[in-house]
Amino acid sequence: MNRILLVEDENGAVEVFKNLLSFHSNDFVLEAVAGSVKEGVEMINSFKPDILVLDISLPDGTGFDILEIVEVINFEVVFITAYEQFALQAIKKNAFDYLLKPIHSKELHNCLLRLKEKISEKKERNSYKKLAIHTLDGIEFIDFNEILFLKSESNYTEINLINGKKHLASKTLKVFEDLLDNNFIRVHQSYIISLAHIKLYSKSDSTITLIGNVEVPVSKSRRESLLKTIL
């Protein structure tokens, strides 16, 4: 399922988009809606969408401001706007598509079909992704699917593997959060976990149990995002 974050401050436009998207419910889900630049940036960091659908004119800035603020853009960008004159600027931002309001169902349909194909190819390539960890002897490459969780250790990060091995990297957890794909989620200021290795979520003490019976705390601020993702 390809997850969409819509940044749009007009309720009417949001409803139109939801209705048109419902015809593609097997392949796409509207993960969240933001109504401003500030909300958009926060939700990108929380949800890590596959697709960002952006209006240009927002109450506290423009859709372009969001792309300037977000450090790592690992999602596809589609502009939906009433302003034709910003198309060239959108192209310079490597936007996947630029659709004019009012949205035509056929145009959105064709856009989503092309997005599905491109994201599918990208996810297939990502299945072979590795982390490069610098050691005293050289560089060690770790498959994403071997990672159980990552833990912050001040300005370092401890990478815990499913085989019990640990690696200490001289990068902050934030750096790894931007490098990893949507199979990983930050559940706490100090922890990122692999969604593939979750066994249990405990409501009583707000913890995640991973394979090997490893328990990781889930912070209150990230609980809703986690539950929405795993459910």
PDB file of C-alpha atoms in Angstrom:
ATOM      1  CA  MET A   1       0.000   0.000   0.000  1.00  0.00           C
ATOM      2  CA  ASN A   2       1.383   3.405  -1.020  1.00  0.00           C
ATOM      3  CA  ARG A   3       0.888   6.027   1.700  1.00  0.00           C
ATOM      4  CA  ILE A   4      -0.058   9.608   0.798  1.00  0.00           C
ATOM      5  CA  LEU A   5       0.291  12.787   2.846  1.00  0.00           C
ATOM      6  CA  LEU A   6      -1.914  15.603   1.528  1.00  0.00           C
ATOM      7  CA  VAL A   7      -1.005  19.197   2.394  1.00  0.00           C
ATOM      8  CA  GLU A   8      -4.086  21.269   1.578  1.00  0.00           C
ATOM      9  CA  ASP A   9      -5.886  23.970   3.573  1.00  0.00           C
ATOM     10  CA  GLU A  10      -9.163  24.021   1.611  1.00  0.00           C
ATOM     11  CA  ASN A  11     -11.711  21.531   2.984  1.00  0.00           C
ATOM     12  CA  GLY A  12     -13.485  21.293  -0.362  1.00  0.00           C
ATOM     13  CA  ALA A  13     -10.293  20.349  -2.173  1.00  0.00           C
ATOM     14  CA  VAL A  14      -9.509  17.747   0.497  1.00  0.00           C
ATOM     15  CA  GLU A  15     -12.926  16.099   0.032  1.00  0.00           C
ATOM     16  CA  VAL A  16     -12.577  16.078  -3.764  1.00  0.00           C
ATOM     17  CA  PHE A  17      -9.174  14.421  -3.475  1.00  0.00           C
ATOM     18  CA  LYS A  18     -10.513  11.816  -1.018  1.00  0.00           C
ATOM     19  CA  ASN A  19     -13.391  10.951  -3.364  1.00  0.00           C
ATOM     20  CA  LEU A  20     -11.135  10.568  -6.386  1.00  0.00           C
ATOM     21  CA  LEU A  21      -8.608   8.557  -4.399  1.00  0.00           C
ATOM     22  CA  SER A  22     -11.317   6.120  -3.263  1.00  0.00           C
ATOM     23  CA  PHE A  23     -11.273   4.571  -6.750  1.00  0.00           C
ATOM     24  CA  HIS A  24      -7.659   3.522  -6.058  1.00  0.00           C
ATOM     25  CA  SER A  25      -8.126   2.255  -2.496  1.00  0.00           C
ATOM     26  CA  ASN A  26      -6.389  -1.057  -3.252  1.00  0.00           C
ATOM     27  CA  ASP A  27      -3.107   0.665  -4.004  1.00  0.00           C
ATOM     28  CA  PHE A  28      -3.148   4.014  -2.173  1.00  0.00           C
ATOM     29  CA  VAL A  29      -4.170   5.233   1.273  1.00  0.00           C
ATOM     30  CA  LEU A  30      -4.476   8.815   2.483  1.00  0.00           C
ATOM     31  CA  GLU A  31      -2.326   8.570   5.615  1.00  0.00           C
ATOM     32  CA  ALA A  32      -2.883  12.129   6.857  1.00  0.00           C
ATOM     33  CA  VAL A  33      -3.902  15.661   5.898  1.00  0.00           C
ATOM     34  CA  ALA A  34      -2.008  18.805   6.899  1.00  0.00           C
ATOM     35  CA  GLY A  35      -3.278  22.346   6.490  1.00  0.00           C
ATOM     36  CA  SER A  36      -0.068  24.348   6.756  1.00  0.00           C
ATOM     37  CA  VAL A  37       3.680  24.318   6.144  1.00  0.00           C
ATOM     38  CA  LYS A  38       4.363  23.647   9.833  1.00  0.00           C
ATOM     39  CA  GLU A  39       1.935  20.711  10.007  1.00  0.00           C
ATOM     40  CA  GLY A  40       3.217  19.347   6.722  1.00  0.00           C
ATOM     41  CA  VAL A  41       6.828  19.212   7.913  1.00  0.00           C
ATOM     42  CA  GLU A  42       5.805  17.603  11.220  1.00  0.00           C
ATOM     43  CA  MET A  43       3.735  14.930   9.478  1.00  0.00           C
ATOM     44  CA  ILE A  44       6.461  14.125   6.959  1.00  0.00           C
ATOM     45  CA  ASN A  45       8.799  13.415   9.860  1.00  0.00           C
ATOM     46  CA  SER A  46       6.126  11.346  11.646  1.00  0.00           C
ATOM     47  CA  PHE A  47       4.606   9.333   8.828  1.00  0.00           C
ATOM     48  CA  LYS A  48       7.401   9.148   6.220  1.00  0.00           C
ATOM     49  CA  PRO A  49       4.944   9.041   3.296  1.00  0.00           C
ATOM     50  CA  ASP A  50       5.605   7.454  -0.073  1.00  0.00           C
ATOM     51  CA  ILE A  51       3.886  10.374  -1.799  1.00  0.00           C
ATOM     52  CA  LEU A  52       3.536  14.028  -0.799  1.00  0.00           C
ATOM     53  CA  VAL A  53       0.630  15.820  -2.491  1.00  0.00           C
ATOM     54  CA  LEU A  54       1.123  19.564  -2.125  1.00  0.00           C
ATOM     55  CA  ASP A  55      -0.922  22.678  -2.610  1.00  0.00           C
ATOM     56  CA  ILE A  56       1.234  25.727  -3.312  1.00  0.00           C
ATOM     57  CA  SER A  57      -0.631  28.440  -1.425  1.00  0.00           C
ATOM     58  CA  LEU A  58      -0.799  27.703   2.321  1.00  0.00           C
ATOM     59  CA  PRO A  59      -1.664  29.925   5.316  1.00  0.00           C
ATOM     60  CA  ASP A  60       1.926  30.133   6.594  1.00  0.00           C
ATOM     61  CA  GLY A  61       3.868  29.873   3.341  1.00  0.00           C
ATOM     62  CA  THR A  62       4.011  27.711   0.222  1.00  0.00           C
ATOM     63  CA  GLY A  63       4.410  24.072  -0.672  1.00  0.00           C
ATOM     64  CA  PHE A  64       7.903  24.929  -1.880  1.00  0.00           C
ATOM     65  CA  ASP A  65       8.799  26.024   1.659  1.00  0.00           C
ATOM     66  CA  ILE A  66       8.124  22.478   2.869  1.00  0.00           C
ATOM     67  CA  LEU A  67      10.567  21.057   0.329  1.00  0.00           C
ATOM     68  CA  GLU A  68      13.167  23.575   1.481  1.00  0.00           C
ATOM     69  CA  ILE A  69      12.751  22.686   5.160  1.00  0.00           C
ATOM     70  CA  VAL A  70      12.726  18.885   4.851  1.00  0.00           C
ATOM     71  CA  GLU A  71      16.339  17.725   4.773  1.00  0.00           C
ATOM     72  CA  VAL A  72      15.866  14.379   3.030  1.00  0.00           C
ATOM     73  CA  ILE A  73      13.231  13.964   0.319  1.00  0.00           C
ATOM     74  CA  ASN A  74      12.724  10.221  -0.148  1.00  0.00           C
ATOM     75  CA  PHE A  75       9.149  10.458  -1.391  1.00  0.00           C
ATOM     76  CA  GLU A  76       7.466  11.440  -4.647  1.00  0.00           C
ATOM     77  CA  VAL A  77       6.033  14.963  -4.883  1.00  0.00           C
ATOM     78  CA  VAL A  78       2.825  15.849  -6.718  1.00  0.00           C
ATOM     79  CA  PHE A  79       1.599  19.445  -6.824  1.00  0.00           C
ATOM     80  CA  ILE A  80      -2.150  20.087  -7.013  1.00  0.00           C
ATOM     81  CA  THR A  81      -2.784  23.801  -7.374  1.00  0.00           C
ATOM     82  CA  ALA A  82      -4.777  26.507  -9.106  1.00  0.00           C
ATOM     83  CA  TYR A  83      -1.591  28.342 -10.109  1.00  0.00           C
ATOM     84  CA  GLU A  84      -0.259  27.329 -13.511  1.00  0.00           C
ATOM     85  CA  GLN A  85       2.691  29.748 -13.366  1.00  0.00           C
ATOM     86  CA  PHE A  86       4.626  27.690 -10.805  1.00  0.00           C
ATOM     87  CA  ALA A  87       5.002  24.627 -13.027  1.00  0.00           C
ATOM     88  CA  LEU A  88       8.621  25.418 -13.956  1.00  0.00           C
ATOM     89  CA  GLN A  89       9.582  25.870 -10.298  1.00  0.00           C
ATOM     90  CA  ALA A  90       7.945  22.516  -9.524  1.00  0.00           C
ATOM     91  CA  ILE A  91       9.976  20.836 -12.262  1.00  0.00           C
ATOM     92  CA  LYS A  92      13.155  22.252 -10.748  1.00  0.00           C
ATOM     93  CA  LYS A  93      12.138  20.621  -7.456  1.00  0.00           C
ATOM     94  CA  ASN A  94      11.924  17.276  -9.291  1.00  0.00           C
ATOM     95  CA  ALA A  95       8.176  17.046  -8.785  1.00  0.00           C
ATOM     96  CA  PHE A  96       6.662  13.871 -10.203  1.00  0.00           C
ATOM     97  CA  ASP A  97       3.586  15.684 -11.503  1.00  0.00           C
ATOM     98  CA  TYR A  98       1.827  19.052 -11.503  1.00  0.00           C
ATOM     99  CA  LEU A  99      -1.982  18.933 -11.630  1.00  0.00           C
ATOM    100  CA  LEU A 100      -4.209  21.975 -11.938  1.00  0.00           C
ATOM    101  CA  LYS A 101      -7.404  22.508 -10.001  1.00  0.00           C
ATOM    102  CA  PRO A 102     -10.161  21.585 -10.471  1.00  0.00           C
ATOM    103  CA  ILE A 103      -8.713  18.079 -10.453  1.00  0.00           C
ATOM    104  CA  HIS A 104      -9.846  15.891 -13.332  1.00  0.00           C
ATOM    105  CA  SER A 105     -10.338  12.234 -12.432  1.00  0.00           C
ATOM    106  CA  LYS A 106      -8.595  11.002 -15.585  1.00  0.00           C
ATOM    107  CA  GLU A 107      -5.485  13.113 -14.923  1.00  0.00           C
ATOM    108  CA  LEU A 108      -5.238  11.932 -11.335  1.00  0.00           C
ATOM    109  CA  HIS A 109      -5.889   8.349 -12.440  1.00  0.00           C
ATOM    110  CA  ASN A 110      -2.998   8.476 -14.920  1.00  0.00           C
ATOM    111  CA  CYS A 111      -0.752  10.127 -12.328  1.00  0.00           C
ATOM    112  CA  LEU A 112      -1.473   7.422  -9.748  1.00  0.00           C
ATOM    113  CA  LEU A 113      -0.853   4.609 -12.227  1.00  0.00           C
ATOM    114  CA  ARG A 114       2.575   6.053 -13.046  1.00  0.00           C
ATOM    115  CA  LEU A 115       3.302   6.620  -9.354  1.00  0.00           C
ATOM    116  CA  LYS A 116       2.415   3.019  -8.543  1.00  0.00           C
ATOM    117  CA  GLU A 117       4.838   1.749 -11.169  1.00  0.00           C
ATOM    118  CA  LYS A 118       7.682   4.047 -10.100  1.00  0.00           C
ATOM    119  CA  ILE A 119       7.300   3.373  -6.359  1.00  0.00           C
ATOM    120  CA  SER A 120       7.088  -0.368  -6.968  1.00  0.00           C
ATOM    121  CA  GLU A 121      10.393  -0.243  -8.841  1.00  0.00           C
ATOM    122  CA  LYS A 122      11.950   1.891  -6.102  1.00  0.00           C
ATOM    123  CA  LYS A 123      10.801  -0.466  -3.326  1.00  0.00           C
ATOM    124  CA  GLU A 124      12.233  -3.415  -5.236  1.00  0.00           C
ATOM    125  CA  ARG A 125      15.594  -1.649  -5.391  1.00  0.00           C
ATOM    126  CA  ASN A 126      15.333  -0.742  -1.702  1.00  0.00           C
ATOM    127  CA  SER A 127      15.020  -4.420  -0.777  1.00  0.00           C
ATOM    128  CA  TYR A 128      18.736  -4.653  -1.514  1.00  0.00           C
ATOM    129  CA  LYS A 129      19.676  -1.579   0.528  1.00  0.00           C
ATOM    130  CA  LYS A 130      22.595  -1.683   2.929  1.00  0.00           C
ATOM    131  CA  LEU A 131      23.981   0.591   5.616  1.00  0.00           C
ATOM    132  CA  ALA A 132      27.655   1.420   5.324  1.00  0.00           C
ATOM    133  CA  ILE A 133      29.313   1.413   8.769  1.00  0.00           C
ATOM    134  CA  HIS A 134      32.866   2.704   9.081  1.00  0.00           C
ATOM    135  CA  THR A 135      35.101   0.559  11.299  1.00  0.00           C
ATOM    136  CA  LEU A 136      38.800   0.598  12.195  1.00  0.00           C
ATOM    137  CA  ASP A 137      39.451  -2.001   9.513  1.00  0.00           C
ATOM    138  CA  GLY A 138      37.350  -0.501   6.738  1.00  0.00           C
ATOM    139  CA  ILE A 139      33.650  -0.300   5.866  1.00  0.00           C
ATOM    140  CA  GLU A 140      31.110  -2.934   6.873  1.00  0.00           C
ATOM    141  CA  PHE A 141      27.860  -3.235   4.931  1.00  0.00           C
ATOM    142  CA  ILE A 142      24.698  -4.271   6.786  1.00  0.00           C
ATOM    143  CA  ASP A 143      21.496  -5.366   5.038  1.00  0.00           C
ATOM    144  CA  PHE A 144      18.433  -3.415   6.153  1.00  0.00           C
ATOM    145  CA  ASN A 145      16.579  -6.671   6.867  1.00  0.00           C
ATOM    146  CA  GLU A 146      19.295  -7.685   9.359  1.00  0.00           C
ATOM    147  CA  ILE A 147      18.636  -4.657  11.584  1.00  0.00           C
ATOM    148  CA  LEU A 148      16.457  -5.176  14.661  1.00  0.00           C
ATOM    149  CA  PHE A 149      16.607  -1.698  16.196  1.00  0.00           C
ATOM    150  CA  LEU A 150      18.845   1.344  16.567  1.00  0.00           C
ATOM    151  CA  LYS A 151      19.526   3.107  19.856  1.00  0.00           C
ATOM    152  CA  SER A 152      20.860   6.616  20.421  1.00  0.00           C
ATOM    153  CA  GLU A 153      24.064   6.876  22.433  1.00  0.00           C
ATOM    154  CA  SER A 154      24.633  10.647  22.617  1.00  0.00           C
ATOM    155  CA  ASN A 155      26.255  11.568  19.270  1.00  0.00           C
ATOM    156  CA  TYR A 156      26.653   7.891  18.386  1.00  0.00           C
ATOM    157  CA  THR A 157      24.155   5.206  17.385  1.00  0.00           C
ATOM    158  CA  GLU A 158      24.154   1.577  18.474  1.00  0.00           C
ATOM    159  CA  ILE A 159      22.892  -0.667  15.664  1.00  0.00           C
ATOM    160  CA  ASN A 160      21.442  -3.933  16.984  1.00  0.00           C
ATOM    161  CA  LEU A 161      21.118  -6.847  14.558  1.00  0.00           C
ATOM    162  CA  ILE A 162      18.736  -9.816  14.663  1.00  0.00           C
ATOM    163  CA  ASN A 163      21.707 -12.157  15.255  1.00  0.00           C
ATOM    164  CA  GLY A 164      22.559 -10.326  18.499  1.00  0.00           C
ATOM    165  CA  LYS A 165      25.553  -8.416  17.158  1.00  0.00           C
ATOM    166  CA  LYS A 166      25.942  -4.699  17.806  1.00  0.00           C
ATOM    167  CA  HIS A 167      27.728  -1.949  15.900  1.00  0.00           C
ATOM    168  CA  LEU A 168      28.513   1.543  17.206  1.00  0.00           C
ATOM    169  CA  ALA A 169      28.385   4.196  14.495  1.00  0.00           C
ATOM    170  CA  SER A 170      29.647   7.748  14.827  1.00  0.00           C
ATOM    171  CA  LYS A 171      26.411   9.276  13.508  1.00  0.00           C
ATOM    172  CA  THR A 172      23.341  10.515  15.355  1.00  0.00           C
ATOM    173  CA  LEU A 173      20.050   8.624  15.329  1.00  0.00           C
ATOM    174  CA  LYS A 174      18.529  11.438  13.236  1.00  0.00           C
ATOM    175  CA  VAL A 175      21.009  10.734  10.430  1.00  0.00           C
ATOM    176  CA  PHE A 176      19.964   7.072  10.337  1.00  0.00           C
ATOM    177  CA  GLU A 177      16.279   8.031  10.504  1.00  0.00           C
ATOM    178  CA  ASP A 178      16.734   9.862   7.212  1.00  0.00           C
ATOM    179  CA  LEU A 179      18.769   7.058   5.639  1.00  0.00           C
ATOM    180  CA  LEU A 180      16.410   4.188   6.477  1.00  0.00           C
ATOM    181  CA  ASP A 181      13.266   3.411   4.481  1.00  0.00           C
ATOM    182  CA  ASN A 182       9.604   3.041   5.459  1.00  0.00           C
ATOM    183  CA  ASN A 183      10.231  -0.374   7.005  1.00  0.00           C
ATOM    184  CA  PHE A 184      11.659   1.476  10.013  1.00  0.00           C
ATOM    185  CA  ILE A 185       9.940   3.866  12.415  1.00  0.00           C
ATOM    186  CA  ARG A 186      11.142   6.055  15.261  1.00  0.00           C
ATOM    187  CA  VAL A 187       9.167   5.113  18.378  1.00  0.00           C
ATOM    188  CA  HIS A 188      11.116   7.101  20.957  1.00  0.00           C
ATOM    189  CA  GLN A 189      13.685   9.887  21.123  1.00  0.00           C
ATOM    190  CA  SER A 190      16.317   7.186  21.549  1.00  0.00           C
ATOM    191  CA  TYR A 191      14.970   4.288  19.436  1.00  0.00           C
ATOM    192  CA  ILE A 192      14.212   3.330  15.841  1.00  0.00           C
ATOM    193  CA  ILE A 193      12.783  -0.140  15.249  1.00  0.00           C
ATOM    194  CA  SER A 194      12.286  -2.449  12.289  1.00  0.00           C
ATOM    195  CA  LEU A 195       8.574  -2.934  11.597  1.00  0.00           C
ATOM    196  CA  ALA A 196       9.352  -6.354  10.114  1.00  0.00           C
ATOM    197  CA  HIS A 197      10.510  -7.702  13.485  1.00  0.00           C
ATOM    198  CA  ILE A 198       7.640  -6.597  15.773  1.00  0.00           C
ATOM    199  CA  LYS A 199       6.089  -9.352  17.906  1.00  0.00           C
ATOM    200  CA  LEU A 200       3.918  -7.487  20.406  1.00  0.00           C
ATOM    201  CA  TYR A 201       2.748  -4.037  21.408  1.00  0.00           C
ATOM    202  CA  SER A 202       1.843  -3.648  25.094  1.00  0.00           C
ATOM    203  CA  LYS A 203      -0.694  -0.930  25.897  1.00  0.00           C
ATOM    204  CA  SER A 204      -0.194  -1.228  29.655  1.00  0.00           C
ATOM    205  CA  ASP A 205       3.440  -0.112  29.696  1.00  0.00           C
ATOM    206  CA  SER A 206       3.684   1.287  26.136  1.00  0.00           C
ATOM    207  CA  THR A 207       6.459  -0.976  24.891  1.00  0.00           C
ATOM    208  CA  ILE A 208       7.190  -2.869  21.696  1.00  0.00           C
ATOM    209  CA  THR A 209       8.530  -6.418  21.890  1.00  0.00           C
ATOM    210  CA  LEU A 210      10.736  -7.415  18.969  1.00  0.00           C
ATOM    211  CA  ILE A 211      11.926 -10.896  18.011  1.00  0.00           C
ATOM    212  CA  GLY A 212      14.294 -12.292  20.586  1.00  0.00           C
ATOM    213  CA  ASN A 213      11.974 -10.801  23.260  1.00  0.00           C
ATOM    214  CA  VAL A 214      13.732  -7.443  23.063  1.00  0.00           C
ATOM    215  CA  GLU A 215      11.591  -4.681  24.621  1.00  0.00           C
ATOM    216  CA  VAL A 216      11.752  -1.106  23.352  1.00  0.00           C
ATOM    217  CA  PRO A 217       9.889   1.846  24.946  1.00  0.00           C
ATOM    218  CA  VAL A 218       7.359   3.854  22.936  1.00  0.00           C
ATOM    219  CA  SER A 219       7.011   7.536  23.798  1.00  0.00           C
ATOM    220  CA  LYS A 220       3.580   9.157  24.172  1.00  0.00           C
ATOM    221  CA  SER A 221       4.246  11.581  21.320  1.00  0.00           C
ATOM    222  CA  ARG A 222       4.997   8.740  18.876  1.00  0.00           C
ATOM    223  CA  ARG A 223       2.423   6.174  20.019  1.00  0.00           C
ATOM    224  CA  GLU A 224      -0.358   7.306  17.672  1.00  0.00           C
ATOM    225  CA  SER A 225       1.942   7.282  14.641  1.00  0.00           C
ATOM    226  CA  LEU A 226       3.192   3.796  15.492  1.00  0.00           C
ATOM    227  CA  LEU A 227      -0.283   2.332  15.996  1.00  0.00           C
ATOM    228  CA  LYS A 228      -1.557   3.881  12.774  1.00  0.00           C
ATOM    229  CA  THR A 229       1.374   2.383  10.888  1.00  0.00           C
ATOM    230  CA  ILE A 230       1.221  -1.155  12.270  1.00  0.00           C
ATOM    231  CA  LEU A 231      -2.581  -1.395  12.172  1.00  0.00           C
TER     232      LEU A 231
END
